[in-house]
Tab-separated table of C-alpha atoms in Angstrom:
chain	number	residue	atom	x	y	z
A	1	UNK	CA	-52.268	-92.520	137.318
A	2	UNK	CA	-55.397	-90.737	138.526
A	3	UNK	CA	-55.826	-90.248	142.256
A	4	UNK	CA	-57.894	-88.380	144.789
A	5	UNK	CA	-56.518	-85.577	146.971
A	6	UNK	CA	-55.966	-88.075	149.794
A	7	UNK	CA	-53.586	-90.040	147.547
A	8	UNK	CA	-55.870	-93.016	146.922
A	9	UNK	CA	-55.575	-94.279	143.366
A	10	UNK	CA	-58.499	-94.251	140.950
A	11	UNK	CA	-58.527	-96.469	137.878
A	12	UNK	CA	-58.266	-94.739	134.515
A	13	UNK	CA	-61.684	-96.098	133.607
A	14	UNK	CA	-63.309	-94.781	136.786
A	15	UNK	CA	-61.631	-91.392	136.337
A	16	UNK	CA	-62.872	-91.152	132.745
A	17	UNK	CA	-66.359	-92.181	133.877
A	18	UNK	CA	-66.354	-89.407	136.492
A	19	UNK	CA	-64.909	-86.819	134.110
A	20	UNK	CA	-67.175	-87.475	131.085
A	21	UNK	CA	-70.342	-85.705	132.311
A	22	UNK	CA	-68.229	-82.816	133.629
A	23	UNK	CA	-66.459	-82.454	130.283
A	24	UNK	CA	-69.766	-82.652	128.412
A	25	UNK	CA	-71.265	-79.912	130.609
A	26	UNK	CA	-68.195	-77.677	130.101
A	27	UNK	CA	-68.355	-78.216	126.340
A	28	UNK	CA	-72.100	-77.462	126.288
A	29	UNK	CA	-71.364	-74.215	128.124
A	30	UNK	CA	-68.694	-73.400	125.524
A	31	UNK	CA	-71.118	-74.140	122.669
A	32	UNK	CA	-73.389	-71.388	123.997
A	33	UNK	CA	-71.084	-68.705	122.574
A	34	UNK	CA	-70.452	-68.477	118.845
A	35	UNK	CA	-66.830	-69.364	117.972
A	36	UNK	CA	-65.944	-70.085	121.606
A	37	UNK	CA	-63.542	-72.960	122.266
A	38	UNK	CA	-61.839	-74.527	125.252
A	39	UNK	CA	-58.248	-75.762	125.178
A	40	UNK	CA	-57.392	-79.301	126.149
A	41	UNK	CA	-55.561	-77.974	129.216
A	42	UNK	CA	-58.529	-75.834	130.299
A	43	UNK	CA	-60.853	-78.816	129.991
A	44	UNK	CA	-58.409	-81.014	131.915
A	45	UNK	CA	-58.252	-78.496	134.762
A	46	UNK	CA	-62.045	-78.184	134.850
A	47	UNK	CA	-62.724	-81.927	135.081
A	48	UNK	CA	-60.013	-82.480	137.686
A	49	UNK	CA	-61.066	-79.569	139.902
A	50	UNK	CA	-64.753	-80.429	139.740
A	51	UNK	CA	-64.315	-84.173	140.328
A	52	UNK	CA	-61.453	-84.053	142.824
A	53	UNK	CA	-59.712	-86.734	140.746
A	54	UNK	CA	-56.270	-85.613	139.629
A	55	UNK	CA	-54.083	-87.151	136.932
A	56	UNK	CA	-50.323	-86.771	137.392
A	57	UNK	CA	-49.593	-87.148	133.687
A	58	UNK	CA	-49.925	-84.236	131.251
A	59	UNK	CA	-53.396	-83.676	129.846
A	60	UNK	CA	-52.273	-84.546	126.325
A	61	UNK	CA	-51.626	-88.120	127.475
A	62	UNK	CA	-55.266	-88.782	128.497
A	63	UNK	CA	-57.548	-86.013	127.209
A	64	UNK	CA	-58.106	-87.839	123.890
A	65	UNK	CA	-59.677	-90.784	125.716
A	66	UNK	CA	-61.955	-88.385	127.591
A	67	UNK	CA	-63.008	-86.674	124.358
A	68	UNK	CA	-63.666	-90.098	122.786
A	69	UNK	CA	-66.090	-90.816	125.626
A	70	UNK	CA	-67.772	-87.435	125.156
A	71	UNK	CA	-68.102	-88.252	121.432
A	72	UNK	CA	-69.777	-91.585	122.239
A	73	UNK	CA	-72.151	-89.865	124.660
A	74	UNK	CA	-73.145	-87.188	122.139
A	75	UNK	CA	-73.664	-89.816	119.428
A	76	UNK	CA	-75.901	-91.839	121.768
A	77	UNK	CA	-77.936	-88.691	122.514
A	78	UNK	CA	-78.014	-87.648	118.832
A	79	UNK	CA	-76.275	-84.373	119.715
A	80	UNK	CA	-73.735	-82.302	117.773
A	81	UNK	CA	-70.069	-83.344	118.230
A	82	UNK	CA	-69.229	-81.329	121.343
A	83	UNK	CA	-65.691	-82.714	121.547
A	84	UNK	CA	-64.820	-80.574	118.497
A	85	UNK	CA	-65.017	-77.526	120.786
A	86	UNK	CA	-61.886	-78.707	122.599
A	87	UNK	CA	-58.862	-77.502	120.669
A	88	UNK	CA	-55.343	-78.809	120.825
A	89	UNK	CA	-52.247	-77.961	118.824
A	90	UNK	CA	-53.925	-78.935	115.536
A	91	UNK	CA	-57.084	-77.652	113.906
A	92	UNK	CA	-58.562	-78.257	110.487
A	93	UNK	CA	-61.575	-77.365	108.375
A	94	UNK	CA	-63.447	-80.570	109.293
A	95	UNK	CA	-63.189	-79.795	113.003
A	96	UNK	CA	-64.316	-76.202	112.330
A	97	UNK	CA	-67.402	-77.581	110.537
A	98	UNK	CA	-68.183	-79.847	113.515
A	99	UNK	CA	-67.869	-76.864	115.887
A	100	UNK	CA	-70.298	-74.893	113.726
A	101	UNK	CA	-72.890	-77.665	114.212
A	102	UNK	CA	-72.516	-77.175	117.967
A	103	UNK	CA	-72.899	-73.404	117.745
A	104	UNK	CA	-75.975	-73.766	115.553
A	105	UNK	CA	-77.562	-76.044	118.146
A	106	UNK	CA	-76.618	-74.181	121.331
A	107	UNK	CA	-75.244	-70.676	120.681
A	108	UNK	CA	-77.154	-67.666	122.007
A	109	UNK	CA	-75.262	-65.249	119.755
A	110	UNK	CA	-75.268	-67.068	116.402
A	111	UNK	CA	-75.462	-64.655	113.449
A	112	UNK	CA	-78.730	-64.560	111.532
A	113	UNK	CA	-77.044	-66.155	108.496
A	114	UNK	CA	-76.242	-69.293	110.526
A	115	UNK	CA	-72.569	-68.487	111.024
A	116	UNK	CA	-69.483	-69.774	109.303
A	117	UNK	CA	-66.920	-72.381	110.313
A	118	UNK	CA	-63.680	-70.894	111.590
A	119	UNK	CA	-60.360	-72.515	112.308
A	120	UNK	CA	-58.832	-71.618	115.635
A	121	UNK	CA	-55.360	-70.288	116.183
A	122	UNK	CA	-54.484	-71.958	119.456
A	123	UNK	CA	-53.421	-69.531	122.141
A	124	UNK	CA	-49.881	-70.120	123.385
A	125	UNK	CA	-50.715	-71.479	126.837
A	126	UNK	CA	-47.554	-73.549	127.221
A	127	UNK	CA	-44.003	-72.334	126.993
A	128	UNK	CA	-42.041	-74.109	124.265
A	129	UNK	CA	-39.511	-75.543	126.732
A	130	UNK	CA	-42.287	-77.170	128.744
A	131	UNK	CA	-43.670	-78.890	125.671
A	132	UNK	CA	-40.330	-80.560	125.083
A	133	UNK	CA	-40.235	-81.931	128.627
A	134	UNK	CA	-43.512	-83.810	128.321
A	135	UNK	CA	-43.128	-87.580	128.240
A	136	UNK	CA	-43.813	-89.284	124.951
A	137	UNK	CA	-45.621	-92.567	124.535
A	138	UNK	CA	-43.101	-95.328	125.024
A	139	UNK	CA	-40.738	-93.116	127.007
A	140	UNK	CA	-38.608	-94.886	129.590
A	141	UNK	CA	-40.264	-95.539	132.924
A	142	UNK	CA	-39.457	-93.271	135.790
A	143	UNK	CA	-40.074	-93.524	139.511
A	144	UNK	CA	-43.309	-91.880	140.567
A	145	UNK	CA	-43.643	-89.705	143.606
A	146	UNK	CA	-46.749	-89.049	145.611
A	147	UNK	CA	-48.365	-85.629	145.399
A	148	UNK	CA	-49.124	-85.691	149.127
A	149	UNK	CA	-46.415	-84.462	151.463
A	150	UNK	CA	-44.543	-87.029	153.523
A	151	UNK	CA	-44.624	-86.601	157.279
A	152	UNK	CA	-42.233	-88.108	159.777
A	153	UNK	CA	-45.020	-90.291	161.180
A	154	UNK	CA	-46.002	-91.685	157.753
A	155	UNK	CA	-44.795	-95.204	156.958
A	156	UNK	CA	-42.227	-95.291	154.156
A	157	UNK	CA	-43.749	-95.792	150.716
A	158	UNK	CA	-42.420	-98.222	148.167
A	159	UNK	CA	-40.904	-96.621	145.090
A	160	UNK	CA	-43.102	-97.000	142.055
A	161	UNK	CA	-42.612	-96.843	138.310
A	162	UNK	CA	-44.793	-97.090	135.228
A	163	UNK	CA	-44.375	-100.293	133.238
A	164	UNK	CA	-43.672	-99.461	129.601
A	165	UNK	CA	-45.400	-102.660	128.531
A	166	UNK	CA	-48.736	-102.647	130.396
A	167	UNK	CA	-48.639	-98.986	131.569
A	168	UNK	CA	-49.599	-99.837	135.139
A	169	UNK	CA	-47.900	-98.314	138.141
A	170	UNK	CA	-45.980	-101.053	139.902
A	171	UNK	CA	-43.278	-101.298	142.573
A	172	UNK	CA	-39.749	-100.725	141.272
A	173	UNK	CA	-38.002	-104.022	140.616
A	174	UNK	CA	-36.370	-106.026	137.860
A	175	UNK	CA	-39.713	-107.115	136.330
A	176	UNK	CA	-43.273	-105.794	136.269
A	177	UNK	CA	-45.355	-107.404	138.994
A	178	UNK	CA	-48.400	-107.194	136.694
A	179	UNK	CA	-47.248	-108.450	133.284
A	180	UNK	CA	-43.714	-109.753	133.918
A	181	UNK	CA	-42.000	-107.417	131.428
A	182	UNK	CA	-38.513	-106.159	132.336
A	183	UNK	CA	-38.660	-102.739	133.997
A	184	UNK	CA	-35.113	-101.647	133.281
A	185	UNK	CA	-34.655	-99.845	136.574
């Protein structure tokens, strides 16, 4: 669940709304250099640091929704598909072609022949063991902890979990207080 540094929660929609122009600007900057790309993790760090809205879940669980919003924005503005400049673990020729459109529109160092599409070999930014630890969609719910330190004077916080049915963070209990699905403590 996204939150601000003070621990206050931000809805996913509001976080994506705040992150979209930041992501678009970062991708425009990337498009300025021929064959430059940004990884999904680099983009996630950039939008979170700039906005002050942090997501506790791994970037690969929400970055696709952010890139979808960037795609909609670029389509509305009749711009090249900037989201193609964000690479993940998979690349293909179609994505390389979309990146080339971006370079042709924005690159300062494009070759005189107009450049060529190039697939990207993703740099190994994550250790293999860490990849295996990432939660998968539909994984069992787990109690969530706050990222802010607890002080002796702070009131105790209720334990929370993510409902596997509606994906909201709710107090731990036998059923989800939002949708009524069993939580399976």
